[in-house]
PDB file of C-alpha atoms and ligand atoms in Angstrom:
ATOM      1  CA  MET A   1      98.663  93.482 114.599  1.00 97.00           C
ATOM      2  CA  THR A   2     101.265  93.942 116.942  1.00 98.00           C
ATOM      3  CA  CYS A   3     103.715  92.236 118.954  1.00 98.00           C
ATOM      4  CA  MET A   4     103.393  90.936 122.183  1.00 98.00           C
ATOM      5  CA  ASP A   5     106.614  92.557 123.462  1.00 97.00           C
ATOM      6  CA  ALA A   6     105.453  94.132 127.064  1.00 96.00           C
ATOM      7  CA  ARG A   7     106.960  97.549 125.693  1.00 96.00           C
ATOM      8  CA  ILE A   8     104.185  98.308 123.378  1.00 96.00           C
ATOM      9  CA  ASP A   9     101.612 100.248 124.000  1.00 94.00           C
ATOM     10  CA  PRO A  10      99.420 100.192 120.201  1.00 94.00           C
ATOM     11  CA  SER A  11      96.350 102.464 121.935  1.00 94.00           C
ATOM     12  CA  ALA A  12      99.028 105.219 123.078  1.00 95.00           C
ATOM     13  CA  ALA A  13     101.241 104.967 119.516  1.00 95.00           C
ATOM     14  CA  PHE A  14      97.669 105.402 117.513  1.00 96.00           C
ATOM     15  CA  ASN A  15      95.862 107.266 119.846  1.00 96.00           C
ATOM     16  CA  ILE A  16      93.147 104.289 119.604  1.00 94.00           C
ATOM     17  CA  PRO A  17      90.279 104.808 122.339  1.00 96.00           C
ATOM     18  CA  LEU A  18      88.839 101.639 124.122  1.00 95.00           C
ATOM     19  CA  GLY A  19      86.587  99.706 122.265  1.00 94.00           C
ATOM     20  CA  ALA A  20      87.357 101.294 118.489  1.00 94.00           C
ATOM     21  CA  ALA A  21      89.749  98.560 117.495  1.00 96.00           C
ATOM     22  CA  HIS A  22      90.948  94.505 117.755  1.00 97.00           C
ATOM     23  CA  VAL A  23      94.623  94.445 118.890  1.00 97.00           C
ATOM     24  CA  ILE A  24      96.173  91.161 117.792  1.00 98.00           C
ATOM     25  CA  ARG A  25      99.066  90.323 119.408  1.00 98.00           C
ATOM     26  CA  ASN A  26     101.551  87.715 118.992  1.00 98.00           C
ATOM     27  CA  ALA A  27     105.787  86.808 119.047  1.00 98.00           C
ATOM     28  CA  GLY A  28     107.186  88.881 116.207  1.00 98.00           C
ATOM     29  CA  ALA A  29     103.450  90.540 114.906  1.00 98.00           C
ATOM     30  CA  SER A  30     103.530  87.308 112.492  1.00 98.00           C
ATOM     31  CA  ALA A  31     100.674  87.760 109.955  1.00 98.00           C
ATOM     32  CA  ARG A  32     100.637  84.269 109.304  1.00 97.00           C
ATOM     33  CA  ASP A  33     100.413  83.404 112.988  1.00 97.00           C
ATOM     34  CA  ALA A  34      97.245  86.150 113.411  1.00 98.00           C
ATOM     35  CA  PHE A  35      95.724  85.279 110.513  1.00 97.00           C
ATOM     36  CA  ARG A  36      92.641  83.127 112.069  1.00 97.00           C
ATOM     37  CA  SER A  37      92.274  86.078 114.274  1.00 98.00           C
ATOM     38  CA  LEU A  38      92.253  88.637 111.460  1.00 97.00           C
ATOM     39  CA  VAL A  39      90.004  86.888 109.308  1.00 97.00           C
ATOM     40  CA  ILE A  40      87.371  86.401 112.565  1.00 96.00           C
ATOM     41  CA  SER A  41      87.697  90.007 112.973  1.00 96.00           C
ATOM     42  CA  GLN A  42      86.949  90.872 109.414  1.00 95.00           C
ATOM     43  CA  GLN A  43      84.558  88.492 108.173  1.00 94.00           C
ATOM     44  CA  LEU A  44      82.437  87.985 111.336  1.00 95.00           C
ATOM     45  CA  LEU A  45      82.800  91.135 113.105  1.00 94.00           C
ATOM     46  CA  GLY A  46      83.396  93.782 110.467  1.00 93.00           C
ATOM     47  CA  THR A  47      86.597  95.358 110.476  1.00 94.00           C
ATOM     48  CA  THR A  48      88.173  96.729 107.295  1.00 94.00           C
ATOM     49  CA  GLU A  49      91.640  97.772 108.041  1.00 96.00           C
ATOM     50  CA  VAL A  50      94.916  96.001 109.232  1.00 97.00           C
ATOM     51  CA  LEU A  51      97.804  97.917 110.416  1.00 98.00           C
ATOM     52  CA  VAL A  52     100.902  95.119 110.795  1.00 98.00           C
ATOM     53  CA  VAL A  53     103.478  96.800 113.478  1.00 98.00           C
ATOM     54  CA  LYS A  54     106.742  95.295 114.383  1.00 98.00           C
ATOM     55  CA  HIS A  55     109.026  96.836 116.301  1.00 98.00           C
ATOM     56  CA  THR A  56     112.641  97.776 117.199  1.00 97.00           C
ATOM     57  CA  GLY A  57     114.746  95.527 119.457  1.00 96.00           C
ATOM     58  CA  CYS A  58     112.183  92.826 118.947  1.00 97.00           C
ATOM     59  CA  GLY A  59     113.694  89.205 120.240  1.00 95.00           C
ATOM     60  CA  MET A  60     112.052  87.560 117.361  1.00 96.00           C
ATOM     61  CA  LEU A  61     115.279  88.811 115.377  1.00 95.00           C
ATOM     62  CA  ILE A  62     117.873  87.323 117.755  1.00 94.00           C
ATOM     63  CA  PHE A  63     117.479  83.764 117.366  1.00 93.00           C
ATOM     64  CA  ASP A  64     116.365  81.270 114.879  1.00 94.00           C
ATOM     65  CA  ASN A  65     114.187  77.963 114.523  1.00 95.00           C
ATOM     66  CA  GLU A  66     117.118  76.006 115.785  1.00 95.00           C
ATOM     67  CA  ALA A  67     118.494  77.884 118.846  1.00 95.00           C
ATOM     68  CA  ALA A  68     114.671  78.046 119.753  1.00 95.00           C
ATOM     69  CA  ARG A  69     114.328  74.426 119.634  1.00 96.00           C
ATOM     70  CA  ASP A  70     118.084  74.039 121.280  1.00 96.00           C
ATOM     71  CA  ILE A  71     116.394  76.586 124.142  1.00 96.00           C
ATOM     72  CA  VAL A  72     113.068  74.214 124.562  1.00 97.00           C
ATOM     73  CA  LYS A  73     115.296  71.076 124.676  1.00 97.00           C
ATOM     74  CA  LYS A  74     117.985  72.092 127.321  1.00 98.00           C
ATOM     75  CA  ASN A  75     115.119  73.762 129.222  1.00 98.00           C
ATOM     76  CA  LYS A  76     112.396  70.916 129.287  1.00 98.00           C
ATOM     77  CA  GLY A  77     113.866  68.086 127.843  1.00 97.00           C
ATOM     78  CA  GLU A  78     113.644  65.440 125.042  1.00 97.00           C
ATOM     79  CA  ALA A  79     109.631  64.723 124.727  1.00 97.00           C
ATOM     80  CA  ALA A  80     109.770  68.737 125.080  1.00 97.00           C
ATOM     81  CA  ALA A  81     112.038  69.201 122.100  1.00 96.00           C
ATOM     82  CA  LYS A  82     110.098  66.841 120.112  1.00 97.00           C
ATOM     83  CA  GLU A  83     106.540  68.661 120.277  1.00 97.00           C
ATOM     84  CA  VAL A  84     108.200  71.873 118.661  1.00 97.00           C
ATOM     85  CA  GLU A  85     110.696  69.924 116.112  1.00 96.00           C
ATOM     86  CA  ASP A  86     108.504  71.091 112.915  1.00 96.00           C
ATOM     87  CA  LEU A  87     107.237  74.150 114.762  1.00 96.00           C
ATOM     88  CA  ASP A  88     108.306  77.426 112.535  1.00 95.00           C
ATOM     89  CA  PHE A  89     108.952  80.234 115.288  1.00 96.00           C
ATOM     90  CA  LEU A  90     108.729  82.652 112.431  1.00 95.00           C
ATOM     91  CA  THR A  91     111.549  84.499 113.249  1.00 95.00           C
ATOM     92  CA  PHE A  92     113.046  87.238 111.082  1.00 95.00           C
ATOM     93  CA  SER A  93     116.498  89.154 110.575  1.00 94.00           C
ATOM     94  CA  GLU A  94     115.480  92.580 108.857  1.00 97.00           C
ATOM     95  CA  LEU A  95     112.881  94.546 110.305  1.00 97.00           C
ATOM     96  CA  GLU A  96     111.427  96.362 107.843  1.00 97.00           C
ATOM     97  CA  GLU A  97     111.724  93.648 105.434  1.00 97.00           C
ATOM     98  CA  ARG A  98     109.674  91.391 107.469  1.00 97.00           C
ATOM     99  CA  VAL A  99     106.858  94.085 107.832  1.00 98.00           C
ATOM    100  CA  LYS A 100     106.903  94.602 103.797  1.00 98.00           C
ATOM    101  CA  GLU A 101     106.561  90.934 103.367  1.00 98.00           C
ATOM    102  CA  ASP A 102     103.789  90.785 105.736  1.00 98.00           C
ATOM    103  CA  VAL A 103     102.100  93.393 104.219  1.00 98.00           C
ATOM    104  CA  ASP A 104     102.812  91.676 100.971  1.00 98.00           C
ATOM    105  CA  TRP A 105     101.405  88.501 102.103  1.00 98.00           C
ATOM    106  CA  LEU A 106      97.969  89.836 103.676  1.00 97.00           C
ATOM    107  CA  ARG A 107      97.391  91.604 100.436  1.00 97.00           C
ATOM    108  CA  SER A 108      97.647  88.179  98.286  1.00 97.00           C
ATOM    109  CA  LYS A 109      95.197  86.676 100.064  1.00 97.00           C
ATOM    110  CA  ALA A 110      91.755  86.300  98.428  1.00 95.00           C
ATOM    111  CA  VAL A 111      89.680  87.010 101.793  1.00 93.00           C
ATOM    112  CA  GLU A 112      92.266  90.112 102.346  1.00 92.00           C
ATOM    113  CA  GLU A 113      90.497  91.882  99.255  1.00 93.00           C
ATOM    114  CA  GLY A 114      89.200  95.221 100.063  1.00 93.00           C
ATOM    115  CA  VAL A 115      91.377  95.162 103.520  1.00 96.00           C
ATOM    116  CA  LYS A 116      93.077  97.981 103.962  1.00 97.00           C
ATOM    117  CA  VAL A 117      96.459  96.983 105.241  1.00 98.00           C
ATOM    118  CA  SER A 118      99.514  99.077 105.961  1.00 98.00           C
ATOM    119  CA  GLY A 119     102.639  98.257 107.480  1.00 98.00           C
ATOM    120  CA  TRP A 120     104.645 100.186 110.267  1.00 98.00           C
ATOM    121  CA  VAL A 121     107.417 100.026 113.019  1.00 98.00           C
ATOM    122  CA  TYR A 122     107.074 100.956 116.502  1.00 97.00           C
ATOM    123  CA  GLU A 123     110.304 102.576 118.282  1.00 96.00           C
ATOM    124  CA  VAL A 124     110.574 100.875 121.904  1.00 96.00           C
ATOM    125  CA  GLU A 125     112.819 103.808 122.346  1.00 95.00           C
ATOM    126  CA  THR A 126     110.291 106.362 122.294  1.00 94.00           C
ATOM    127  CA  GLY A 127     106.513 104.974 122.284  1.00 92.00           C
ATOM    128  CA  LYS A 128     106.735 106.613 117.992  1.00 95.00           C
ATOM    129  CA  VAL A 129     105.581 104.599 115.256  1.00 97.00           C
ATOM    130  CA  ARG A 130     106.657 105.514 111.753  1.00 97.00           C
ATOM    131  CA  LYS A 131     104.707 104.064 108.631  1.00 98.00           C
ATOM    132  CA  VAL A 132     106.903 101.930 106.271  1.00 97.00           C
ATOM    133  CA  VAL A 133     104.201 100.965 103.747  1.00 97.00           C
ATOM    134  CA  ASP A 134     101.543 102.694 102.643  1.00 95.00           C
TER     135      ASP A 134
HETATM  136 ZN1   ZN B   1     108.871  91.518 119.399  1.00 88.76          ZN
END
């Protein structure tokens, strides 16, 4: 599971051959946002391991809910602003801390029991990954 950022090449970073892994992507690599797909991947399709991979330079590090809502309002007007007024954009301010939080959150779920979960940071500067939660 990783961010939708176009600079990330998960297959190259982890040497994953085509067909060997489900790659679930969303803004910020949010475990909560990916949960539906993770459950389908594991329970219906039989995967047994999750790598939570966030990255340096993530856009989710540079704004918060209020700023995102303000941008929507400015760009699209009141009706659009109303549609996102209760939306949590799941931004964060500490990269490695959020990797750990997402790993802990997944490990707290009964449906994830028996699934191996690890946490990683992808360095967009080098294309390399480093493990932050074993
Ligand atoms: Zn990102």
